[in-house]
Amino acid sequence: MPSDETELLRLENLSARIGRQVLLNDVSLRVSRGECLAVVGGSGAGKSTLLRCLMGLTRPAKPFEGRLCFNGQNIDFAGSGRIKRPHGIGYVPQNPNHGFDPLKRLDWQWRQAARVVTGRAGISETQARLLEELGLKPFERHFPHEWSRGMQQRLLLAMALMGEPHLLVLDEPTSALDPLIAAQVLRAVMRHAEKLGVAVLIVTHDLSLAARYANRAVIMNAGRAVESGETATLLKDPQSDYGRLLVKHRDWMALEGAHTSRSIAAE
């Protein structure tokens, strides 16, 4: 898989297993600077395992195999029991409870995260605008359990973007939000990412989400990347049996007006 100046992340032939169970089988993908890539598939397809491997959140019994290049940093997985998370990636987990210390107030956790990624504990003008767009201003002193899962997820999105990462990784970003709030939040996040030139990797089972926001998509099944390409083409005319099965069970007439461009500021 050749590299070029626009390439931010390249994953080559990633395989992982626990005992005899194959978690990932020869998966390759790439993300260009400023683009949005969706990794889609049903339950058990391997997409979340791929994400956990990429983020260094899992430790298979046997070493990983494959190579990763992120922002010029090369990692060879051979002989490594764990992948270290590359610097410059903002991550929002599917379950927002995993992103907070339940015993610390949210404003304290914001300040600590800000010190780490920006060197200062305050809220910048850019961050304040994003918090307002996400419905999180004023920033109140609450514990995580005092906020809904949707509010927690919105705060995690803002925290992931505060350091202006090269890549924003979203694991099922609408799972904790009702549809109307989800649309509002994702528009705000994608607008902000586009302004900053941040690439976005969305891991989701929601094909309509991929169709609306992703330039390109990768379809996964049983630990393999069975198909990849431009989102509009891929979802309208899938070439793999599994891709056709996914599309068959969705109402694609509702997506005829959906776009796959990152340019959504006009919405």
PDB file of C-alpha atoms in Angstrom:
ATOM      1  CA  MET A   1       0.000   0.000   0.000  1.00  0.00           C
ATOM      2  CA  PRO A   2       1.966   3.040  -1.210  1.00  0.00           C
ATOM      3  CA  SER A   3       2.301   6.149   0.987  1.00  0.00           C
ATOM      4  CA  ASP A   4       1.812   9.790  -0.084  1.00  0.00           C
ATOM      5  CA  GLU A   5       1.950  13.239   1.499  1.00  0.00           C
ATOM      6  CA  THR A   6      -1.809  13.330   2.136  1.00  0.00           C
ATOM      7  CA  GLU A   7      -1.792  10.044   4.029  1.00  0.00           C
ATOM      8  CA  LEU A   8      -2.224  10.269   7.813  1.00  0.00           C
ATOM      9  CA  LEU A   9      -2.768   6.646   8.847  1.00  0.00           C
ATOM     10  CA  ARG A  10      -1.929   3.407   7.059  1.00  0.00           C
ATOM     11  CA  LEU A  11      -2.686   0.023   8.577  1.00  0.00           C
ATOM     12  CA  GLU A  12      -1.245  -2.975   6.752  1.00  0.00           C
ATOM     13  CA  ASN A  13      -2.177  -6.634   7.178  1.00  0.00           C
ATOM     14  CA  LEU A  14      -3.239  -6.410  10.827  1.00  0.00           C
ATOM     15  CA  SER A  15      -4.043  -9.792  12.348  1.00  0.00           C
ATOM     16  CA  ALA A  16      -4.783 -10.687  15.971  1.00  0.00           C
ATOM     17  CA  ARG A  17      -6.136 -13.680  17.829  1.00  0.00           C
ATOM     18  CA  ILE A  18      -6.935 -15.021  21.276  1.00  0.00           C
ATOM     19  CA  GLY A  19      -6.004 -18.699  21.419  1.00  0.00           C
ATOM     20  CA  ARG A  20      -7.526 -20.248  18.315  1.00  0.00           C
ATOM     21  CA  GLN A  21     -10.080 -17.485  17.895  1.00  0.00           C
ATOM     22  CA  VAL A  22      -9.180 -15.117  15.071  1.00  0.00           C
ATOM     23  CA  LEU A  23     -10.112 -11.542  15.979  1.00  0.00           C
ATOM     24  CA  LEU A  24      -8.673  -9.801  12.934  1.00  0.00           C
ATOM     25  CA  ASN A  25      -7.509 -11.404   9.726  1.00  0.00           C
ATOM     26  CA  ASP A  26      -5.171  -9.448   7.435  1.00  0.00           C
ATOM     27  CA  VAL A  27      -6.976  -6.082   7.735  1.00  0.00           C
ATOM     28  CA  SER A  28      -5.614  -3.079   5.824  1.00  0.00           C
ATOM     29  CA  LEU A  29      -6.969   0.467   5.646  1.00  0.00           C
ATOM     30  CA  ARG A  30      -5.798   4.042   5.244  1.00  0.00           C
ATOM     31  CA  VAL A  31      -7.003   7.484   6.306  1.00  0.00           C
ATOM     32  CA  SER A  32      -5.961  10.648   4.490  1.00  0.00           C
ATOM     33  CA  ARG A  33      -5.489  13.990   6.213  1.00  0.00           C
ATOM     34  CA  GLY A  34      -8.777  15.826   6.659  1.00  0.00           C
ATOM     35  CA  GLU A  35     -11.030  13.029   5.421  1.00  0.00           C
ATOM     36  CA  CYS A  36     -13.675  10.951   7.166  1.00  0.00           C
ATOM     37  CA  LEU A  37     -13.503   7.154   6.958  1.00  0.00           C
ATOM     38  CA  ALA A  38     -16.280   4.894   8.256  1.00  0.00           C
ATOM     39  CA  VAL A  39     -15.671   1.302   9.336  1.00  0.00           C
ATOM     40  CA  VAL A  40     -19.054  -0.420   9.152  1.00  0.00           C
ATOM     41  CA  GLY A  41     -20.416  -3.873   9.807  1.00  0.00           C
ATOM     42  CA  GLY A  42     -22.830  -5.799  11.957  1.00  0.00           C
ATOM     43  CA  SER A  43     -22.299  -7.199  15.412  1.00  0.00           C
ATOM     44  CA  GLY A  44     -19.253  -9.470  15.540  1.00  0.00           C
ATOM     45  CA  ALA A  45     -17.781  -8.054  12.323  1.00  0.00           C
ATOM     46  CA  GLY A  46     -14.543  -7.119  14.090  1.00  0.00           C
ATOM     47  CA  LYS A  47     -14.785  -3.335  13.801  1.00  0.00           C
ATOM     48  CA  SER A  48     -14.636  -2.630  17.534  1.00  0.00           C
ATOM     49  CA  THR A  49     -11.767  -5.098  17.929  1.00  0.00           C
ATOM     50  CA  LEU A  50      -9.928  -3.242  15.179  1.00  0.00           C
ATOM     51  CA  LEU A  51     -10.501  -0.009  17.041  1.00  0.00           C
ATOM     52  CA  ARG A  52      -9.316  -1.404  20.365  1.00  0.00           C
ATOM     53  CA  CYS A  53      -6.177  -2.743  18.709  1.00  0.00           C
ATOM     54  CA  LEU A  54      -5.489   0.595  17.057  1.00  0.00           C
ATOM     55  CA  MET A  55      -5.973   2.450  20.351  1.00  0.00           C
ATOM     56  CA  GLY A  56      -3.885   0.011  22.378  1.00  0.00           C
ATOM     57  CA  LEU A  57      -6.855  -1.071  24.489  1.00  0.00           C
ATOM     58  CA  THR A  58      -6.576  -4.839  24.126  1.00  0.00           C
ATOM     59  CA  ARG A  59      -3.886  -7.450  24.668  1.00  0.00           C
ATOM     60  CA  PRO A  60      -4.394 -10.687  22.703  1.00  0.00           C
ATOM     61  CA  ALA A  61      -2.702 -13.820  24.039  1.00  0.00           C
ATOM     62  CA  LYS A  62      -0.590 -13.974  20.872  1.00  0.00           C
ATOM     63  CA  PRO A  63       1.271 -11.026  19.319  1.00  0.00           C
ATOM     64  CA  PHE A  64      -0.232  -8.811  16.695  1.00  0.00           C
ATOM     65  CA  GLU A  65       0.940  -9.086  13.135  1.00  0.00           C
ATOM     66  CA  GLY A  66       1.108  -6.224  10.681  1.00  0.00           C
ATOM     67  CA  ARG A  67       2.329  -2.655  10.437  1.00  0.00           C
ATOM     68  CA  LEU A  68       0.988   0.786  11.321  1.00  0.00           C
ATOM     69  CA  CYS A  69       2.141   4.158  10.044  1.00  0.00           C
ATOM     70  CA  PHE A  70       0.575   7.198  11.719  1.00  0.00           C
ATOM     71  CA  ASN A  71       1.693  10.737  10.913  1.00  0.00           C
ATOM     72  CA  GLY A  72       5.114   9.491   9.886  1.00  0.00           C
ATOM     73  CA  GLN A  73       5.536   7.204  12.912  1.00  0.00           C
ATOM     74  CA  ASN A  74       6.041   3.547  11.968  1.00  0.00           C
ATOM     75  CA  ILE A  75       5.071   0.704  14.293  1.00  0.00           C
ATOM     76  CA  ASP A  76       5.862  -2.924  13.506  1.00  0.00           C
ATOM     77  CA  PHE A  77       3.508  -5.202  15.450  1.00  0.00           C
ATOM     78  CA  ALA A  78       5.625  -8.334  15.034  1.00  0.00           C
ATOM     79  CA  GLY A  79       6.682  -9.637  18.440  1.00  0.00           C
ATOM     80  CA  SER A  80       4.698  -6.942  20.278  1.00  0.00           C
ATOM     81  CA  GLY A  81       2.208  -8.032  22.919  1.00  0.00           C
ATOM     82  CA  ARG A  82       0.446  -4.688  22.839  1.00  0.00           C
ATOM     83  CA  ILE A  83       0.062  -1.774  20.463  1.00  0.00           C
ATOM     84  CA  LYS A  84       0.893   1.594  21.970  1.00  0.00           C
ATOM     85  CA  ARG A  85      -1.555   4.335  21.137  1.00  0.00           C
ATOM     86  CA  PRO A  86       0.106   6.794  18.733  1.00  0.00           C
ATOM     87  CA  HIS A  87       0.339  10.425  19.815  1.00  0.00           C
ATOM     88  CA  GLY A  88      -2.143  12.757  18.117  1.00  0.00           C
ATOM     89  CA  ILE A  89      -5.310  10.634  18.256  1.00  0.00           C
ATOM     90  CA  GLY A  90      -8.475  11.832  20.008  1.00  0.00           C
ATOM     91  CA  TYR A  91     -10.729   8.970  21.072  1.00  0.00           C
ATOM     92  CA  VAL A  92     -14.397   8.859  22.144  1.00  0.00           C
ATOM     93  CA  PRO A  93     -15.517   5.435  23.456  1.00  0.00           C
ATOM     94  CA  GLN A  94     -18.936   3.968  22.757  1.00  0.00           C
ATOM     95  CA  ASN A  95     -19.767   3.864  26.460  1.00  0.00           C
ATOM     96  CA  PRO A  96     -19.136   7.355  27.902  1.00  0.00           C
ATOM     97  CA  ASN A  97     -18.864   5.882  31.407  1.00  0.00           C
ATOM     98  CA  HIS A  98     -15.466   4.515  30.339  1.00  0.00           C
ATOM     99  CA  GLY A  99     -14.177   8.032  29.716  1.00  0.00           C
ATOM    100  CA  PHE A 100     -14.574   9.542  33.186  1.00  0.00           C
ATOM    101  CA  ASP A 101     -13.454   9.008  36.763  1.00  0.00           C
ATOM    102  CA  PRO A 102     -16.786   8.594  38.628  1.00  0.00           C
ATOM    103  CA  LEU A 103     -15.298  10.131  41.816  1.00  0.00           C
ATOM    104  CA  LYS A 104     -14.109  13.396  40.247  1.00  0.00           C
ATOM    105  CA  ARG A 105     -16.162  16.401  39.203  1.00  0.00           C
ATOM    106  CA  LEU A 106     -16.430  16.972  35.474  1.00  0.00           C
ATOM    107  CA  ASP A 107     -14.899  20.463  35.621  1.00  0.00           C
ATOM    108  CA  TRP A 108     -11.843  19.036  37.412  1.00  0.00           C
ATOM    109  CA  GLN A 109     -11.516  16.317  34.763  1.00  0.00           C
ATOM    110  CA  TRP A 110     -11.746  18.937  32.010  1.00  0.00           C
ATOM    111  CA  ARG A 111      -8.955  20.971  33.612  1.00  0.00           C
ATOM    112  CA  GLN A 112      -6.729  17.922  33.977  1.00  0.00           C
ATOM    113  CA  ALA A 113      -7.260  16.914  30.341  1.00  0.00           C
ATOM    114  CA  ALA A 114      -6.632  20.511  29.209  1.00  0.00           C
ATOM    115  CA  ARG A 115      -3.346  20.657  31.122  1.00  0.00           C
ATOM    116  CA  VAL A 116      -2.162  17.464  29.441  1.00  0.00           C
ATOM    117  CA  VAL A 117      -3.070  18.329  25.856  1.00  0.00           C
ATOM    118  CA  THR A 118      -2.812  22.133  25.781  1.00  0.00           C
ATOM    119  CA  GLY A 119      -0.626  23.026  28.756  1.00  0.00           C
ATOM    120  CA  ARG A 120      -3.297  25.229  30.331  1.00  0.00           C
ATOM    121  CA  ALA A 121      -6.373  24.468  32.423  1.00  0.00           C
ATOM    122  CA  GLY A 122      -8.752  27.097  31.068  1.00  0.00           C
ATOM    123  CA  ILE A 123     -11.236  26.999  28.192  1.00  0.00           C
ATOM    124  CA  SER A 124     -10.062  28.688  25.008  1.00  0.00           C
ATOM    125  CA  GLU A 125     -12.374  30.720  22.792  1.00  0.00           C
ATOM    126  CA  THR A 126     -12.472  27.895  20.235  1.00  0.00           C
ATOM    127  CA  GLN A 127     -13.277  25.328  22.928  1.00  0.00           C
ATOM    128  CA  ALA A 128     -15.966  27.586  24.398  1.00  0.00           C
ATOM    129  CA  ARG A 129     -17.664  27.853  20.998  1.00  0.00           C
ATOM    130  CA  LEU A 130     -17.625  24.069  20.602  1.00  0.00           C
ATOM    131  CA  LEU A 131     -19.028  23.545  24.118  1.00  0.00           C
ATOM    132  CA  GLU A 132     -21.802  25.994  23.322  1.00  0.00           C
ATOM    133  CA  GLU A 133     -22.595  24.258  20.024  1.00  0.00           C
ATOM    134  CA  LEU A 134     -22.785  20.949  21.881  1.00  0.00           C
ATOM    135  CA  GLY A 135     -25.161  22.377  24.475  1.00  0.00           C
ATOM    136  CA  LEU A 136     -22.566  22.220  27.284  1.00  0.00           C
ATOM    137  CA  LYS A 137     -22.261  25.899  28.230  1.00  0.00           C
ATOM    138  CA  PRO A 138     -22.140  27.048  30.987  1.00  0.00           C
ATOM    139  CA  PHE A 139     -19.772  24.363  32.205  1.00  0.00           C
ATOM    140  CA  GLU A 140     -21.238  23.277  35.543  1.00  0.00           C
ATOM    141  CA  ARG A 141     -19.574  21.436  38.419  1.00  0.00           C
ATOM    142  CA  HIS A 142     -21.221  18.021  38.315  1.00  0.00           C
ATOM    143  CA  PHE A 143     -20.130  14.446  38.845  1.00  0.00           C
ATOM    144  CA  PRO A 144     -20.423  12.118  35.813  1.00  0.00           C
ATOM    145  CA  HIS A 145     -23.424  10.242  37.249  1.00  0.00           C
ATOM    146  CA  GLU A 146     -25.345  13.528  37.450  1.00  0.00           C
ATOM    147  CA  TRP A 147     -25.241  13.870  33.673  1.00  0.00           C
ATOM    148  CA  SER A 148     -27.039  11.701  31.136  1.00  0.00           C
ATOM    149  CA  ARG A 149     -25.023   9.382  28.908  1.00  0.00           C
ATOM    150  CA  GLY A 150     -25.715  11.737  26.017  1.00  0.00           C
ATOM    151  CA  MET A 151     -24.340  14.743  27.896  1.00  0.00           C
ATOM    152  CA  GLN A 152     -21.288  12.730  28.945  1.00  0.00           C
ATOM    153  CA  GLN A 153     -20.662  11.681  25.349  1.00  0.00           C
ATOM    154  CA  ARG A 154     -20.896  15.281  24.162  1.00  0.00           C
ATOM    155  CA  LEU A 155     -18.337  16.346  26.755  1.00  0.00           C
ATOM    156  CA  LEU A 156     -16.013  13.523  25.694  1.00  0.00           C
ATOM    157  CA  LEU A 157     -16.296  14.743  22.100  1.00  0.00           C
ATOM    158  CA  ALA A 158     -15.282  18.246  23.187  1.00  0.00           C
ATOM    159  CA  MET A 159     -12.402  16.871  25.268  1.00  0.00           C
ATOM    160  CA  ALA A 160     -11.185  14.732  22.362  1.00  0.00           C
ATOM    161  CA  LEU A 161     -11.042  17.806  20.123  1.00  0.00           C
ATOM    162  CA  MET A 162      -9.523  20.229  22.637  1.00  0.00           C
ATOM    163  CA  GLY A 163      -5.961  19.277  21.715  1.00  0.00           C
ATOM    164  CA  GLU A 164      -6.638  19.583  17.966  1.00  0.00           C
ATOM    165  CA  PRO A 165      -5.589  15.975  17.237  1.00  0.00           C
ATOM    166  CA  HIS A 166      -4.580  14.766  13.805  1.00  0.00           C
ATOM    167  CA  LEU A 167      -7.227  12.025  13.965  1.00  0.00           C
ATOM    168  CA  LEU A 168     -10.545  11.838  15.845  1.00  0.00           C
ATOM    169  CA  VAL A 169     -11.750   8.271  16.459  1.00  0.00           C
ATOM    170  CA  LEU A 170     -15.462   7.837  17.221  1.00  0.00           C
ATOM    171  CA  ASP A 171     -16.791   4.462  18.389  1.00  0.00           C
ATOM    172  CA  GLU A 172     -20.552   4.312  17.690  1.00  0.00           C
ATOM    173  CA  PRO A 173     -20.859   8.079  18.268  1.00  0.00           C
ATOM    174  CA  THR A 174     -24.678   8.179  18.219  1.00  0.00           C
ATOM    175  CA  SER A 175     -25.303   5.248  20.571  1.00  0.00           C
ATOM    176  CA  ALA A 176     -25.990   7.449  23.624  1.00  0.00           C
ATOM    177  CA  LEU A 177     -27.948  10.164  21.792  1.00  0.00           C
ATOM    178  CA  ASP A 178     -31.509  10.437  20.545  1.00  0.00           C
ATOM    179  CA  PRO A 179     -31.737  10.979  16.759  1.00  0.00           C
ATOM    180  CA  LEU A 180     -32.391  14.743  16.827  1.00  0.00           C
ATOM    181  CA  ILE A 181     -29.614  15.472  19.316  1.00  0.00           C
ATOM    182  CA  ALA A 182     -27.287  13.088  17.478  1.00  0.00           C
ATOM    183  CA  ALA A 183     -27.713  14.995  14.214  1.00  0.00           C
ATOM    184  CA  GLN A 184     -27.064  18.324  15.941  1.00  0.00           C
ATOM    185  CA  VAL A 185     -24.016  17.060  17.814  1.00  0.00           C
ATOM    186  CA  LEU A 186     -22.409  15.327  14.849  1.00  0.00           C
ATOM    187  CA  ARG A 187     -22.874  18.380  12.623  1.00  0.00           C
ATOM    188  CA  ALA A 188     -21.126  20.514  15.228  1.00  0.00           C
ATOM    189  CA  VAL A 189     -18.292  18.030  15.726  1.00  0.00           C
ATOM    190  CA  MET A 190     -17.730  17.491  12.007  1.00  0.00           C
ATOM    191  CA  ARG A 191     -17.785  21.250  11.338  1.00  0.00           C
ATOM    192  CA  HIS A 192     -15.206  21.764  14.069  1.00  0.00           C
ATOM    193  CA  ALA A 193     -13.032  18.908  12.807  1.00  0.00           C
ATOM    194  CA  GLU A 194     -13.190  20.271   9.276  1.00  0.00           C
ATOM    195  CA  LYS A 195     -12.134  23.746  10.397  1.00  0.00           C
ATOM    196  CA  LEU A 196      -9.142  22.270  12.223  1.00  0.00           C
ATOM    197  CA  GLY A 197      -8.251  19.875   9.395  1.00  0.00           C
ATOM    198  CA  VAL A 198      -8.794  16.867  11.683  1.00  0.00           C
ATOM    199  CA  ALA A 199      -9.359  13.485  10.028  1.00  0.00           C
ATOM    200  CA  VAL A 200     -12.221  11.400  11.445  1.00  0.00           C
ATOM    201  CA  LEU A 201     -12.522   7.622  11.772  1.00  0.00           C
ATOM    202  CA  ILE A 202     -16.072   6.484  12.588  1.00  0.00           C
ATOM    203  CA  VAL A 203     -16.694   2.915  13.740  1.00  0.00           C
ATOM    204  CA  THR A 204     -20.408   2.211  13.409  1.00  0.00           C
ATOM    205  CA  HIS A 205     -23.141  -0.248  12.522  1.00  0.00           C
ATOM    206  CA  ASP A 206     -25.255   2.695  11.303  1.00  0.00           C
ATOM    207  CA  LEU A 207     -24.963   2.751   7.519  1.00  0.00           C
ATOM    208  CA  SER A 208     -26.926   6.003   7.252  1.00  0.00           C
ATOM    209  CA  LEU A 209     -24.292   7.664   9.431  1.00  0.00           C
ATOM    210  CA  ALA A 210     -21.546   6.435   7.113  1.00  0.00           C
ATOM    211  CA  ALA A 211     -23.487   7.585   4.063  1.00  0.00           C
ATOM    212  CA  ARG A 212     -23.981  11.059   5.457  1.00  0.00           C
ATOM    213  CA  TYR A 213     -20.526  11.901   6.756  1.00  0.00           C
ATOM    214  CA  ALA A 214     -17.836   9.573   5.404  1.00  0.00           C
ATOM    215  CA  ASN A 215     -15.837  10.152   2.213  1.00  0.00           C
ATOM    216  CA  ARG A 216     -14.865   6.481   2.161  1.00  0.00           C
ATOM    217  CA  ALA A 217     -16.017   3.344   3.944  1.00  0.00           C
ATOM    218  CA  VAL A 218     -14.647  -0.074   4.849  1.00  0.00           C
ATOM    219  CA  ILE A 219     -17.078  -2.960   5.307  1.00  0.00           C
ATOM    220  CA  MET A 220     -15.974  -5.585   7.825  1.00  0.00           C
ATOM    221  CA  ASN A 221     -17.213  -9.106   8.458  1.00  0.00           C
ATOM    222  CA  ALA A 222     -15.790 -11.919  10.600  1.00  0.00           C
ATOM    223  CA  GLY A 223     -12.591 -10.009  11.283  1.00  0.00           C
ATOM    224  CA  ARG A 224     -11.901  -9.186   7.626  1.00  0.00           C
ATOM    225  CA  ALA A 225     -12.165  -6.006   5.585  1.00  0.00           C
ATOM    226  CA  VAL A 226     -14.301  -7.482   2.814  1.00  0.00           C
ATOM    227  CA  GLU A 227     -14.775  -4.305   0.786  1.00  0.00           C
ATOM    228  CA  SER A 228     -13.705  -0.658   0.716  1.00  0.00           C
ATOM    229  CA  GLY A 229     -14.122   2.391  -1.498  1.00  0.00           C
ATOM    230  CA  GLU A 230     -15.946   5.686  -1.955  1.00  0.00           C
ATOM    231  CA  THR A 231     -18.952   5.641   0.372  1.00  0.00           C
ATOM    232  CA  ALA A 232     -21.597   6.580  -2.187  1.00  0.00           C
ATOM    233  CA  THR A 233     -20.421   3.933  -4.653  1.00  0.00           C
ATOM    234  CA  LEU A 234     -19.829   1.292  -2.023  1.00  0.00           C
ATOM    235  CA  LEU A 235     -23.250   1.540  -0.418  1.00  0.00           C
ATOM    236  CA  LYS A 236     -25.203   1.851  -3.647  1.00  0.00           C
ATOM    237  CA  ASP A 237     -23.435  -0.961  -5.479  1.00  0.00           C
ATOM    238  CA  PRO A 238     -21.578  -3.253  -3.042  1.00  0.00           C
ATOM    239  CA  GLN A 239     -19.506  -5.992  -4.664  1.00  0.00           C
ATOM    240  CA  SER A 240     -19.187  -8.404  -1.728  1.00  0.00           C
ATOM    241  CA  ASP A 241     -21.922 -10.786  -0.612  1.00  0.00           C
ATOM    242  CA  TYR A 242     -21.821  -9.354   2.907  1.00  0.00           C
ATOM    243  CA  GLY A 243     -21.991  -5.771   1.610  1.00  0.00           C
ATOM    244  CA  ARG A 244     -25.057  -6.627  -0.475  1.00  0.00           C
ATOM    245  CA  LEU A 245     -26.641  -8.245   2.587  1.00  0.00           C
ATOM    246  CA  LEU A 246     -26.123  -5.104   4.670  1.00  0.00           C
ATOM    247  CA  VAL A 247     -27.565  -2.833   2.003  1.00  0.00           C
ATOM    248  CA  LYS A 248     -30.519  -5.141   1.378  1.00  0.00           C
ATOM    249  CA  HIS A 249     -31.682  -4.731   4.952  1.00  0.00           C
ATOM    250  CA  ARG A 250     -31.660  -0.927   4.928  1.00  0.00           C
ATOM    251  CA  ASP A 251     -34.081   1.574   3.394  1.00  0.00           C
ATOM    252  CA  TRP A 252     -31.701   3.318   1.029  1.00  0.00           C
ATOM    253  CA  MET A 253     -34.421   5.418  -0.578  1.00  0.00           C
ATOM    254  CA  ALA A 254     -34.187   7.617   2.523  1.00  0.00           C
ATOM    255  CA  LEU A 255     -30.522   8.207   1.781  1.00  0.00           C
ATOM    256  CA  GLU A 256     -30.895   9.469  -1.774  1.00  0.00           C
ATOM    257  CA  GLY A 257     -30.442  13.030  -0.579  1.00  0.00           C
ATOM    258  CA  ALA A 258     -27.569  12.238   1.767  1.00  0.00           C
ATOM    259  CA  HIS A 259     -24.132  13.456   0.830  1.00  0.00           C
ATOM    260  CA  THR A 260     -20.714  12.055   1.529  1.00  0.00           C
ATOM    261  CA  SER A 261     -18.773  15.311   1.593  1.00  0.00           C
ATOM    262  CA  ARG A 262     -17.055  16.694   4.673  1.00  0.00           C
ATOM    263  CA  SER A 263     -18.300  20.137   3.660  1.00  0.00           C
ATOM    264  CA  ILE A 264     -21.361  20.497   5.872  1.00  0.00           C
ATOM    265  CA  ALA A 265     -20.883  24.019   7.180  1.00  0.00           C
ATOM    266  CA  ALA A 266     -23.768  25.214   5.022  1.00  0.00           C
ATOM    267  CA  GLU A 267     -26.271  22.965   6.792  1.00  0.00           C
TER     268      GLU A 267
END
